[in-house]
CSV table of C-alpha atoms and ligand atoms in Angstrom, one decimal:
chain,number,residue,atom,x,y,z
A,276,MET,CA,0.1,0.3,-0.1
A,277,GLU,CA,2.8,2.2,-0.9
A,278,SER,CA,0.0,5.1,-2.8
A,279,LEU,CA,-1.7,4.8,1.2
A,280,ASN,CA,-0.5,8.0,2.8
A,281,ILE,CA,-2.0,9.3,6.7
A,282,LYS,CA,-0.6,12.4,6.2
A,283,LEU,CA,-1.7,13.4,3.0
A,284,LEU,CA,-4.9,11.6,3.2
A,285,GLU,CA,-5.8,13.0,7.1
A,286,VAL,CA,-5.5,16.3,4.6
A,287,CYS,CA,-8.5,15.6,2.5
A,288,SER,CA,-9.9,14.7,4.9
A,289,LYS,CA,-10.8,18.3,5.9
A,290,CYS,CA,-10.6,19.4,2.4
A,291,GLY,CA,-12.8,17.6,-0.4
A,292,ALA,CA,-11.7,20.0,-3.0
A,293,CYS,CA,-11.7,17.7,-5.4
A,294,TYR,CA,-15.1,16.1,-5.8
A,295,HIS,CA,-15.9,19.6,-7.3
A,296,ILE,CA,-14.0,18.4,-10.0
A,297,CYS,CA,-14.3,14.2,-9.9
A,298,PRO,CA,-16.7,13.3,-13.4
A,299,SER,CA,-17.8,10.1,-11.3
A,300,CYS,CA,-18.3,12.3,-7.9
A,301,LEU,CA,-20.5,13.9,-9.9
A,302,ASN,CA,-22.3,12.6,-12.5
A,303,LEU,CA,-22.6,8.9,-10.5
A,304,ASN,CA,-26.2,7.9,-9.8
A,305,GLU,CA,-25.4,5.6,-7.2
A,306,GLY,CA,-23.0,8.0,-4.9
A,307,TYR,CA,-19.6,7.4,-5.8
A,308,ASP,CA,-17.9,9.6,-3.3
A,309,PRO,CA,-13.6,8.8,-1.9
A,310,ARG,CA,-14.8,11.4,0.8
A,311,ALA,CA,-16.3,8.8,2.4
A,312,VAL,CA,-14.0,5.6,2.0
A,313,ILE,CA,-11.2,8.0,2.6
A,314,LYS,CA,-12.3,9.4,6.5
A,315,ASP,CA,-13.2,5.3,6.5
A,316,ILE,CA,-9.1,4.7,6.0
A,317,LEU,CA,-7.9,6.9,8.5
A,318,ALA,CA,-10.7,5.0,10.9
A,319,GLY,CA,-9.6,2.4,10.4
A,320,GLN,CA,-12.4,0.0,8.3
A,321,TYR,CA,-11.7,0.4,4.6
A,322,GLU,CA,-12.5,-3.7,4.2
A,323,LYS,CA,-16.3,-2.6,3.4
A,324,TRP,CA,-14.7,-1.1,0.8
A,325,LEU,CA,-12.5,-4.0,-0.7
A,326,SER,CA,-16.4,-5.6,-1.8
A,327,HIS,CA,-17.6,-2.7,-2.6
A,328,LYS,CA,-18.1,-1.8,-6.9
A,329,SER,CA,-17.1,1.7,-5.6
A,330,ILE,CA,-13.5,1.6,-5.6
A,331,TRP,CA,-13.9,0.0,-9.6
A,332,GLN,CA,-15.5,3.3,-10.3
A,333,CYS,CA,-12.4,6.0,-10.5
A,334,LEU,CA,-11.9,6.5,-13.7
A,335,GLU,CA,-8.2,7.5,-13.1
A,336,CYS,CA,-9.1,10.4,-15.4
A,337,HIS,CA,-6.5,12.9,-12.9
A,338,HIS,CA,-8.4,15.5,-12.7
A,339,CYS,CA,-8.3,15.1,-9.1
A,340,LEU,CA,-4.1,14.8,-9.3
A,341,GLU,CA,-3.9,18.3,-11.4
A,342,ILE,CA,-6.0,20.4,-9.1
A,343,CYS,CA,-4.8,19.0,-5.4
A,344,PHE,CA,-2.4,21.2,-3.7
A,345,GLN,CA,-0.5,17.9,-1.7
A,346,HIS,CA,-0.2,17.0,-5.5
A,347,TYR,CA,-2.3,13.8,-4.0
A,348,GLY,CA,-5.8,13.3,-5.4
A,349,PHE,CA,-9.0,11.1,-4.9
A,350,GLU,CA,-7.7,8.6,-7.1
A,351,ASN,CA,-4.1,7.0,-5.0
A,352,ALA,CA,-6.7,5.9,-2.5
A,353,MET,CA,-8.9,4.7,-4.6
A,354,ALA,CA,-5.7,2.9,-6.2
A,355,ALA,CA,-4.5,1.7,-3.3
A,356,MET,CA,-8.7,-0.3,-2.1
A,357,ARG,CA,-8.2,-1.5,-5.5
A,358,THR,CA,-5.0,-3.3,-5.1
A,359,LEU,CA,-5.8,-4.4,-1.5
A,360,ALA,CA,-9.6,-5.7,-2.8
A,361,SER,CA,-8.2,-7.7,-5.9
A,362,LYS,CA,-5.0,-9.1,-3.2
A,363,LYS,CA,-8.0,-10.8,-1.6
A,364,GLY,CA,-9.4,-12.0,-5.2
A,365,LEU,CA,-12.1,-9.8,-5.2
A,366,ALA,CA,-11.6,-7.7,-8.3
A,367,PRO,CA,-14.2,-7.6,-10.8
A,368,THR,CA,-14.3,-10.7,-13.4
A,369,GLN,CA,-13.1,-8.5,-16.4
A,370,VAL,CA,-9.6,-7.6,-14.2
A,371,LYS,CA,-8.5,-11.0,-13.7
A,372,ARG,CA,-10.1,-12.2,-17.1
A,373,GLY,CA,-7.7,-8.9,-18.7
A,374,TRP,CA,-4.3,-9.3,-15.7
A,375,ASP,CA,-5.3,-13.6,-16.6
A,376,MET,CA,-4.4,-12.7,-20.2
A,377,PHE,CA,-1.9,-9.9,-20.3
A,378,ILE,CA,0.1,-12.8,-17.5
A,379,LYS,CA,0.5,-14.9,-20.7
A,380,THR,CA,0.7,-13.5,-23.3
A,381,SER,CA,1.9,-10.2,-22.9
A,382,ARG,CA,-0.7,-8.6,-24.7
A,383,LEU,CA,-4.9,-7.8,-24.5
A,384,GLY,CA,-5.2,-9.2,-28.0
A,385,GLU,CA,-2.6,-10.3,-30.5
A,386,PRO,CA,-3.2,-8.0,-34.1
A,387,ALA,CA,-5.7,-9.5,-36.8
A,388,ALA,CA,-4.0,-11.2,-39.3
A,389,PRO,CA,-6.8,-11.5,-42.3
A,390,ALA,CA,-7.7,-8.2,-41.0
A,391,ARG,CA,-4.9,-6.7,-41.8
A,392,LYS,CA,-4.0,-7.9,-45.1
A,393,LYS,CA,-7.4,-7.7,-46.1
A,394,LEU,CA,-6.7,-3.5,-45.7
A,395,GLY,CA,-3.3,-4.4,-47.0
A,396,LEU,CA,-1.5,-3.4,-44.1
A,397,PRO,CA,3.0,-4.9,-43.4
A,398,GLU,CA,3.1,-7.7,-40.9
A,399,ALA,CA,2.5,-6.9,-37.9
A,400,ALA,CA,6.1,-6.2,-35.3
A,401,LYS,CA,7.3,-9.1,-33.4
A,402,SER,CA,5.2,-9.2,-30.0
A,403,GLY,CA,7.9,-9.5,-27.0
A,404,ALA,CA,5.8,-12.5,-25.5
A,405,GLU,CA,10.0,-14.3,-25.1
A,406,ASP,CA,11.6,-11.9,-22.4
A,407,PHE,CA,8.9,-10.5,-20.8
A,408,LYS,CA,8.7,-14.0,-19.6
A,409,LYS,CA,11.7,-14.7,-19.1
A,410,ILE,CA,11.5,-11.2,-17.0
A,411,LEU,CA,8.5,-12.0,-15.3
A,412,LYS,CA,9.7,-15.1,-13.7
A,413,ILE,CA,12.8,-13.3,-12.4
A,414,TYR,CA,10.6,-10.5,-11.1
A,415,GLN,CA,8.8,-13.3,-9.4
A,416,GLU,CA,10.7,-15.5,-8.1
A,417,ARG,CA,12.4,-11.8,-6.2
A,418,LYS,CA,9.0,-11.0,-5.3
A,419,GLU,CA,8.8,-14.3,-3.1
A,420,SER,CA,11.9,-14.1,-1.6
A,421,GLY,CA,11.6,-11.3,-0.5
A,422,VAL,CA,8.1,-12.3,1.1
A,423,ARG,CA,10.0,-14.4,2.3
A,424,SER,CA,12.6,-12.3,4.0
A,425,GLN,CA,10.6,-10.2,5.5
A,426,LYS,CA,8.1,-13.1,6.9
A,427,SER,CA,11.3,-14.7,8.5
A,428,GLU,CA,12.8,-11.3,9.9
B,160,MET,CA,13.5,16.0,-37.4
B,161,LYS,CA,14.7,12.3,-35.6
B,162,ASP,CA,13.3,8.7,-36.0
B,163,PHE,CA,10.6,7.9,-35.0
B,164,THR,CA,8.9,4.7,-34.0
B,165,ILE,CA,4.4,3.8,-33.5
B,166,PHE,CA,3.4,2.2,-30.3
B,167,TRP,CA,0.2,1.0,-31.3
B,168,GLY,CA,-1.1,-0.9,-28.4
B,169,CYS,CA,-3.1,-3.7,-27.6
B,170,THR,CA,-6.9,-2.2,-29.2
B,171,ILE,CA,-6.0,-0.8,-32.3
B,172,GLN,CA,-4.0,-3.6,-33.2
B,173,THR,CA,-6.7,-6.2,-32.2
B,174,ARG,CA,-10.1,-4.4,-32.5
B,175,PHE,CA,-9.0,-1.4,-34.6
B,176,PRO,CA,-6.4,-2.1,-37.8
B,177,PHE,CA,-8.4,0.8,-40.1
B,178,LEU,CA,-7.1,2.7,-37.7
B,179,GLU,CA,-3.3,1.5,-38.2
B,180,LYS,CA,-4.3,1.9,-42.1
B,181,SER,CA,-5.1,6.0,-41.9
B,182,THR,CA,-2.3,6.8,-39.2
B,183,ARG,CA,0.3,4.9,-41.7
B,184,MET,CA,-1.7,7.0,-44.7
B,185,VAL,CA,-1.2,10.0,-43.3
B,186,LEU,CA,1.8,9.8,-41.7
B,187,ASP,CA,3.5,9.0,-45.3
B,188,GLY,CA,1.5,11.9,-46.8
B,189,PHE,CA,3.8,13.6,-44.8
B,190,ASP,CA,6.9,11.5,-45.2
B,191,LEU,CA,7.2,11.1,-41.4
B,192,PRO,CA,10.6,8.9,-40.3
B,193,TYR,CA,8.6,6.1,-38.6
B,194,ARG,CA,9.7,2.2,-38.9
B,195,ASP,CA,8.5,-0.5,-36.9
B,196,VAL,CA,10.6,-2.1,-33.7
B,197,ASP,CA,10.0,-5.6,-32.4
B,198,GLY,CA,9.0,-6.5,-29.6
B,199,PHE,CA,6.8,-4.0,-28.0
B,200,THR,CA,4.2,-6.5,-25.3
B,201,CYS,CA,1.0,-3.8,-24.1
B,202,CYS,CA,2.4,-0.6,-23.0
B,203,PRO,CA,0.8,-2.0,-19.6
B,204,GLU,CA,-2.9,-0.8,-19.4
B,205,LYS,CA,-2.6,0.6,-15.8
B,206,SER,CA,-5.9,0.2,-14.5
B,207,LEU,CA,-5.6,-3.4,-15.2
B,208,VAL,CA,-1.5,-4.0,-14.3
B,209,ASN,CA,-1.5,-1.3,-11.2
B,210,ASN,CA,-3.6,-1.9,-9.7
B,211,ILE,CA,-2.7,-5.7,-8.9
B,212,ASP,CA,1.3,-5.8,-9.6
B,213,HIS,CA,2.6,-2.4,-9.5
B,214,GLY,CA,6.5,-3.3,-10.2
B,215,LEU,CA,5.0,-5.3,-12.4
B,216,TRP,CA,3.6,-2.3,-14.2
B,217,VAL,CA,6.6,-0.4,-14.0
B,218,LEU,CA,8.6,-3.5,-15.3
B,219,THR,CA,6.4,-4.5,-18.4
B,220,ALA,CA,6.3,-0.7,-19.5
B,221,ALA,CA,10.5,-0.3,-18.7
B,222,ARG,CA,11.1,-3.3,-21.1
B,223,ASN,CA,9.1,-1.4,-23.7
B,224,ILE,CA,11.4,1.8,-22.6
B,225,ALA,CA,14.1,0.2,-23.1
B,226,LEU,CA,14.4,-1.4,-26.6
B,227,LEU,CA,13.7,2.5,-27.4
B,228,ASP,CA,17.5,3.4,-26.3
B,229,LYS,CA,18.4,0.7,-27.6
B,230,ALA,CA,16.9,0.8,-31.6
B,231,GLY,CA,17.7,5.3,-30.8
B,232,VAL,CA,14.2,6.6,-31.7
B,233,ASP,CA,11.0,8.5,-30.1
B,234,LEU,CA,7.7,7.3,-29.6
B,235,VAL,CA,5.1,8.4,-31.4
B,236,SER,CA,1.5,6.9,-30.2
B,237,PRO,CA,-2.2,7.3,-31.7
B,238,CYS,CA,-3.3,5.4,-28.7
B,239,THR,CA,-3.0,8.7,-25.4
B,240,GLY,CA,-3.4,5.7,-22.3
B,241,CYS,CA,-0.3,3.9,-23.9
B,242,VAL,CA,1.3,7.0,-23.6
B,243,SER,CA,-0.1,8.3,-21.0
B,244,ASN,CA,1.6,5.2,-19.0
B,245,LEU,CA,4.3,5.0,-20.8
B,246,ALA,CA,5.1,8.5,-19.9
B,247,THR,CA,4.1,8.5,-15.9
B,248,VAL,CA,6.7,4.9,-15.5
B,249,ASN,CA,9.4,6.8,-17.5
B,250,GLY,CA,9.0,9.4,-14.8
B,251,GLU,CA,8.4,7.2,-12.1
B,252,LEU,CA,12.2,5.6,-12.6
B,253,HIS,CA,14.1,9.2,-13.1
B,254,SER,CA,13.2,10.2,-10.5
B,255,ASP,CA,13.4,7.3,-7.7
B,256,ASN,CA,16.8,5.8,-9.1
B,257,LYS,CA,16.6,3.1,-6.3
B,258,GLU,CA,13.4,1.9,-8.9
B,259,LYS,CA,15.7,2.1,-11.9
B,260,ILE,CA,18.4,0.2,-10.2
B,261,LYS,CA,16.2,-2.6,-9.4
B,262,VAL,CA,14.3,-2.5,-12.8
B,263,ASN,CA,18.1,-2.3,-14.5
B,264,SER,CA,19.1,-5.3,-12.1
B,265,ILE,CA,16.5,-7.7,-14.3
B,266,LEU,CA,16.5,-6.1,-17.6
B,267,LYS,CA,19.7,-6.8,-18.1
B,268,GLU,CA,19.0,-10.5,-18.5
B,269,ILE,CA,17.8,-10.1,-21.0
B,270,GLY,CA,19.9,-7.6,-22.6
B,271,LEU,CA,18.4,-4.6,-21.7
B,272,GLU,CA,19.1,-1.4,-20.3
B,273,PHE,CA,16.5,1.5,-19.6
B,274,LYS,CA,17.7,4.7,-19.9
B,275,GLY,CA,14.7,6.7,-21.0
B,276,LYS,CA,16.2,9.3,-23.5
B,277,ASN,CA,13.7,9.3,-26.6
B,278,LYS,CA,10.4,11.4,-26.4
B,279,LEU,CA,7.6,9.5,-25.9
B,280,ARG,CA,4.1,11.2,-27.9
B,281,HIS,CA,0.1,11.7,-29.0
B,282,LEU,CA,0.2,11.5,-32.4
B,283,VAL,CA,-2.5,14.9,-31.9
B,284,PRO,CA,0.5,16.5,-30.1
B,285,PHE,CA,3.6,15.4,-32.2
B,286,PHE,CA,1.5,16.6,-35.2
B,287,HIS,CA,1.0,20.2,-33.9
B,288,ASP,CA,4.4,20.3,-32.0
B,289,GLU,CA,6.7,18.5,-34.9
B,290,VAL,CA,4.6,18.6,-38.2
B,291,GLY,CA,3.1,21.4,-37.7
B,292,ILE,CA,-0.4,23.9,-38.0
B,293,PRO,CA,1.6,25.4,-41.4
B,294,ALA,CA,3.2,22.1,-43.4
B,295,ILE,CA,-0.5,20.9,-42.3
B,296,LYS,CA,-2.0,23.7,-44.0
B,297,ASN,CA,0.0,22.8,-46.8
B,298,LYS,CA,-1.3,19.2,-47.1
B,299,ILE,CA,-5.0,20.0,-46.7
B,300,VAL,CA,-6.5,20.0,-50.4
B,301,LYS,CA,-10.3,19.1,-49.6
B,302,PRO,CA,-10.7,21.7,-45.8
B,303,PHE,CA,-13.7,21.3,-43.9
B,304,HIS,CA,-15.1,24.3,-44.3
B,305,GLY,CA,-18.3,24.8,-42.3
B,306,MET,CA,-18.4,21.6,-41.0
B,307,ARG,CA,-19.0,21.9,-37.0
B,308,ILE,CA,-17.0,19.1,-35.7
B,309,ALA,CA,-16.5,18.6,-31.7
B,310,LEU,CA,-13.7,17.2,-29.8
B,311,HIS,CA,-12.8,14.9,-27.3
B,312,TYR,CA,-9.4,15.3,-26.3
B,313,GLY,CA,-9.4,12.2,-23.7
B,314,CYS,CA,-7.7,12.1,-20.8
B,315,HIS,CA,-4.9,10.6,-21.0
B,316,MET,CA,-3.6,12.6,-24.1
B,317,ILE,CA,-3.3,15.6,-21.7
B,318,ARG,CA,-2.9,14.4,-17.8
B,319,PRO,CA,-1.4,13.1,-15.6
B,320,SER,CA,-0.1,16.3,-17.1
B,321,HIS,CA,3.9,16.5,-14.6
B,322,ALA,CA,4.6,13.2,-16.9
B,323,LEU,CA,3.7,14.1,-19.8
B,324,LYS,CA,3.5,17.6,-20.8
B,325,ASN,CA,2.1,18.3,-23.3
B,326,ASP,CA,-0.8,20.5,-22.8
B,327,ASP,CA,-2.7,22.8,-20.5
B,328,PRO,CA,-4.2,19.1,-18.8
B,329,LEU,CA,-7.7,21.5,-17.8
B,330,ASP,CA,-7.7,23.9,-20.7
B,331,PRO,CA,-5.9,22.1,-23.7
B,332,LYS,CA,-5.5,23.6,-27.0
B,333,LYS,CA,-3.4,22.0,-29.7
B,334,PHE,CA,-6.3,19.4,-31.4
B,335,ASP,CA,-8.5,22.5,-31.1
B,336,ASN,CA,-6.2,23.9,-33.0
B,337,LEU,CA,-4.9,21.1,-35.7
B,338,ILE,CA,-9.0,21.0,-36.2
B,339,ARG,CA,-9.0,24.4,-37.3
B,340,ALA,CA,-5.8,24.2,-39.4
B,341,MET,CA,-8.5,21.4,-41.7
B,342,GLY,CA,-11.3,24.4,-41.8
B,343,ALA,CA,-13.7,23.9,-39.2
B,344,GLU,CA,-15.2,25.0,-36.6
B,345,SER,CA,-14.0,23.4,-32.5
B,346,VAL,CA,-17.3,23.0,-31.5
B,347,GLN,CA,-17.5,24.4,-27.9
B,348,TYR,CA,-19.7,22.8,-24.9
B,349,MET,CA,-19.9,21.7,-21.9
B,350,THR,CA,-19.0,18.1,-21.3
B,351,LYS,CA,-15.8,19.0,-23.8
B,352,LEU,CA,-13.7,17.9,-21.1
B,353,LEU,CA,-15.6,15.3,-19.5
B,354,CYS,CA,-14.7,11.7,-19.1
B,355,CYS,CA,-15.4,9.2,-21.4
B,356,GLY,CA,-16.2,6.9,-19.0
B,357,GLN,CA,-15.8,3.5,-21.4
B,358,GLY,CA,-13.1,2.5,-17.4
B,359,LEU,CA,-16.5,1.4,-15.8
B,360,ASP,CA,-16.8,-1.5,-19.4
B,361,ARG,CA,-13.9,-2.4,-17.7
B,362,VAL,CA,-15.0,-3.3,-14.5
B,363,ASP,CA,-18.5,-4.6,-15.2
B,364,GLN,CA,-19.6,-2.0,-15.1
B,365,HIS,CA,-22.0,-1.3,-18.7
B,366,GLU,CA,-25.1,-0.1,-17.3
B,367,ASN,CA,-22.5,3.1,-16.3
B,368,ALA,CA,-20.7,2.9,-19.1
B,369,LEU,CA,-23.0,4.2,-21.1
B,370,HIS,CA,-24.7,6.5,-18.5
B,371,PHE,CA,-21.3,8.4,-19.1
B,372,ALA,CA,-21.6,7.8,-23.3
B,373,ARG,CA,-24.7,9.5,-23.0
B,374,LEU,CA,-24.0,12.1,-21.1
B,375,LYS,CA,-22.0,13.5,-24.3
B,376,LEU,CA,-23.2,12.4,-26.7
B,377,LYS,CA,-26.7,14.0,-25.5
B,378,GLU,CA,-25.4,17.1,-25.4
B,379,LEU,CA,-23.4,16.6,-28.6
B,380,LYS,CA,-27.1,15.9,-30.4
B,381,SER,CA,-28.9,19.0,-28.8
B,382,LEU,CA,-26.4,20.8,-30.5
B,383,LYS,CA,-26.3,19.3,-34.2
B,384,ILE,CA,-23.1,18.8,-34.4
B,385,ASP,CA,-21.8,17.3,-38.1
B,386,ALA,CA,-19.3,15.1,-35.7
B,387,MET,CA,-17.1,13.8,-32.8
B,388,ALA,CA,-13.8,13.7,-33.3
B,389,LEU,CA,-11.1,12.2,-30.9
B,390,CYS,CA,-7.9,10.1,-31.5
B,391,CYS,CA,-8.2,6.8,-28.9
B,392,PRO,CA,-8.9,3.6,-29.3
B,393,SER,CA,-10.6,3.5,-25.8
B,394,CYS,CA,-12.9,6.7,-26.5
B,395,TYR,CA,-12.7,5.6,-29.8
B,396,LEU,CA,-15.4,1.9,-28.0
B,397,GLN,CA,-17.2,3.8,-26.4
B,398,PHE,CA,-18.2,6.4,-28.3
B,399,ASP,CA,-18.8,4.6,-31.9
B,400,ASN,CA,-19.4,1.1,-30.1
B,401,ASN,CA,-21.4,1.8,-27.5
B,402,GLN,CA,-23.7,4.7,-29.5
B,403,PHE,CA,-24.3,2.0,-31.5
B,404,LEU,CA,-25.2,-0.5,-28.9
B,405,MET,CA,-27.6,2.0,-27.4
B,406,GLU,CA,-28.9,3.3,-31.3
B,407,LYS,CA,-30.1,-1.0,-32.0
B,408,GLU,CA,-32.0,-0.5,-28.6
B,409,GLY,CA,-34.4,2.9,-30.1
B,410,GLU,CA,-31.7,5.8,-28.6
B,411,LYS,CA,-30.2,7.0,-31.3
B,412,PHE,CA,-28.2,9.9,-31.2
B,413,GLY,CA,-26.8,10.1,-34.8
B,414,ILE,CA,-23.2,10.8,-34.6
B,415,PRO,CA,-20.2,9.8,-36.3
B,416,ILE,CA,-17.5,9.2,-34.4
B,417,LEU,CA,-14.4,10.0,-36.6
B,418,TYR,CA,-10.3,9.4,-35.7
B,419,PHE,CA,-8.0,11.5,-36.2
B,420,THR,CA,-6.6,10.3,-39.2
B,421,GLU,CA,-9.3,9.8,-41.2
B,422,LEU,CA,-9.9,13.8,-40.7
B,423,LEU,CA,-6.8,14.5,-42.2
B,424,GLY,CA,-6.8,11.6,-44.3
B,425,LEU,CA,-9.8,12.9,-46.1
B,426,ALA,CA,-8.7,16.7,-45.5
B,427,MET,CA,-5.9,15.3,-47.3
B,428,GLY,CA,-7.8,13.9,-50.2
B,429,HIS,CA,-7.7,10.3,-49.1
B,430,LYS,CA,-10.9,8.3,-50.1
B,431,PRO,CA,-13.0,7.6,-47.2
B,432,GLU,CA,-12.9,4.0,-47.6
B,433,ASP,CA,-8.8,4.1,-48.1
B,434,LEU,CA,-9.3,5.7,-45.3
B,435,GLY,CA,-11.4,2.1,-43.6
B,436,VAL,CA,-14.6,5.0,-42.6
B,437,ASP,CA,-16.6,2.7,-43.6
B,438,SER,CA,-15.8,0.0,-40.2
B,439,HIS,CA,-17.7,2.4,-38.8
B,440,ARG,CA,-20.2,1.0,-36.1
B,441,VAL,CA,-22.2,4.9,-37.0
B,442,GLU,CA,-22.5,5.8,-40.0
B,443,ALA,CA,-20.8,8.6,-41.2
B,444,THR,CA,-22.8,8.8,-44.5
B,445,ASP,CA,-24.0,11.7,-43.4
B,446,PHE,CA,-21.0,14.8,-42.6
B,447,LEU,CA,-19.8,12.7,-45.6
B,448,GLU,CA,-22.0,13.8,-47.8
B,449,LYS,CA,-22.5,17.3,-46.4
B,450,TRP,CA,-18.2,17.3,-46.5
B,451,GLN,CA,-18.9,16.5,-50.4
B,452,ARG,CA,-21.2,19.7,-51.4
B,453,LEU,CA,-19.6,22.1,-48.8
B,454,ASN,CA,-16.2,21.5,-50.7
B,455,GLY,CA,-19.0,21.1,-54.1
B,456,GLU,CA,-20.4,24.8,-53.1
B,457,PHE,CA,-16.6,26.7,-52.0
B,458,ALA,CA,-15.1,25.5,-55.2
B,459,ARG,CA,-17.9,27.1,-56.8
B,460,THR,CA,-17.4,30.0,-55.6
B,461,ASP,CA,-13.6,30.5,-55.3
B,462,GLU,CA,-14.2,30.0,-59.2
B,463,LEU,CA,-16.8,32.7,-59.4
B,464,ASN,CA,-14.0,34.5,-57.0
B,465,ARG,CA,-11.7,33.9,-59.3
B,466,GLN,CA,-13.3,35.5,-62.3
B,467,LEU,CA,-14.9,38.1,-61.4
B,468,GLU,CA,-11.0,39.2,-60.3
B,469,GLU,CA,-9.4,38.4,-63.7
B,470,GLY,CA,-12.3,40.9,-64.6
B,471,PHE,CA,-11.7,43.9,-62.7
B,472,GLY,CA,-8.1,43.5,-63.5
B,473,ILE,CA,-9.1,43.3,-67.3
B,474,ALA,CA,-10.8,46.4,-65.9
B,475,GLN,CA,-8.2,48.0,-64.9
B,476,HIS,CA,-6.2,48.2,-67.5
C,800,SF4,S1,-9.2,10.4,-11.2
C,800,SF4,FE1,-10.6,8.8,-10.2
C,800,SF4,S2,-10.7,10.0,-8.2
C,800,SF4,FE2,-9.9,11.6,-9.5
C,800,SF4,S3,-10.9,13.1,-10.4
C,800,SF4,FE3,-10.8,11.0,-11.9
C,800,SF4,S4,-12.2,9.5,-11.3
C,800,SF4,FE4,-12.4,11.8,-9.5
C,801,SF4,S1,-6.7,15.0,-2.8
C,801,SF4,FE1,-6.3,16.9,-2.9
C,801,SF4,S2,-7.8,17.6,-3.7
C,801,SF4,FE2,-8.6,15.5,-3.1
C,801,SF4,S3,-9.5,15.8,-0.9
C,801,SF4,FE3,-7.3,15.8,-1.3
C,801,SF4,S4,-6.5,17.7,-0.3
C,801,SF4,FE4,-8.1,18.4,-1.6
C-alpha cells in the first residue's frame, strides 16, 4: 500500500476540493464519494469498501491529481483500495480475465492478421512475449524471496 | 526530424486495424521518418496491471521504453492510454534511482537497459508541435469549411501533465488548433473535457459506461454538430460501439465518430473507404455527404471569385 499516505489523507479529510471536479462524483447516480472511503481508511475501517463496486468507479482521469495542492488526488486512495481488493481475489471478473491474458501473452489481444491483409497493412511487428516471460519469472522469484525474507526477519 | 516508431498498443491492432491504416496513410503523406520496432508488449494498461501489481506495471513499461533506447528512436502513439502509461513510468523511474536500479538489474538478463532518453508523444501533440500547423495547411486539399466538429480530447492525451507535459491539462488547445487548421469549426460545449467513461466497461459496469456515453452524446445531439473527433481507441470504442448498441435499443444520437487520422486523411484527399471510415459502426454517411456538397459549393465560389478578380484585372487595364 505504497500510495496510501496517512498524512496526506488527513489533509484530504479536511479538504475534499477534488470532489467538485471528479466526473464520477458528479455524475454517477449511485453516489461515488471517495471522501467517505478516506474517512474510513483514517479510522482503520476500510474493510467494507474492498468488496464495494465504488472503488472500481474511479476513471483514472487524473482531474483530482491536477487540481490537488498536495499533488495527491482521490485516485491514489482508490487505487490502493483496488490493489488490496485484488489481493483478496475481489477484483471484477473482467479485470481477472484481462490480467490472466496479460500474464500469459504479454498483451491484451493479438493483431488481427486476416483483417490486416485485407486492409493492405504490413505484417505486424513481432511481440516481446518471450522476453516478457523471462523477466516475469525473475520478477516473481525475487518478489517471492523478498516476501520470505521479510517473514523470517 | 528524429526517427520514431509507432506504438500501436493492443486495442488498435486487435480490434481496430483500420485505425492503423489511416495513421500510416497520413504519416506516409507527410513523408515522416517512422519505422516498426519488434518486441513491444502491452504498454501495460494501468487500470488493469497497476491495480494488481505496481512493480510489474513499472517493469513492463520500462522494458518497452528500453527497446526505444536500444533502437535510438522516439515514440509516437495514436493511443492516449499507451503514451500516458509509458510517460508516467518514465517519469517515476527518472525520479526514483533505487527503483531504476532494481528494474535494470532484471532487464540486464535480456540484454536491455532502461535509460529513458527518447521522447514519448501522442500523435496529436506530435503533429501540432513537430509537423506544425503551416505544413499541415499546405497538405489540405479538401478542407472542412462549414463543418461543425466537437472534439473529445481523451483524458490521457493531456493528463497526468507532470508526466506528459504537452498541453494545458485543464484547458488544452492543440487538438482544437489542428481541427481549425483543417478548416472546421471546433464547437465548444459543456461536457468537452468530461471523461469518456469507457473504463467502467472494463470493470463489469456496462450500464454506468453507457450512462457516461449518454452525457456527452445527448449534449452534442442538441448542438446539431456534424461529427465528434477523437484520437484514442478506448474513447472510440465508447462512442462508436456503445453508441451503436444504444441505437439498436432505440436510443438514437446519430453522431459519427471520426479519428484524427481519418479527418486529416480525408482533408488530404484520400477516399473514405481507403481510410477505413466504412468500418465504423455508427455511419458517417451524412457527414461525408455534407462535406462533399460544401466542398463543391466552396469550389464554385472560389472559381467565381477568381473570375471576378480576373474581370476587374482587365477592367483596370
Ligand atoms: S481520477 Fe478518479 S477520483 Fe480522481 S477525479 Fe478522476 S474519477 Fe475522480
Ligand atoms: S486529494 Fe487533494 S484536492 Fe482532493 S481532497 Fe485530498 S487534498 Fe483535497
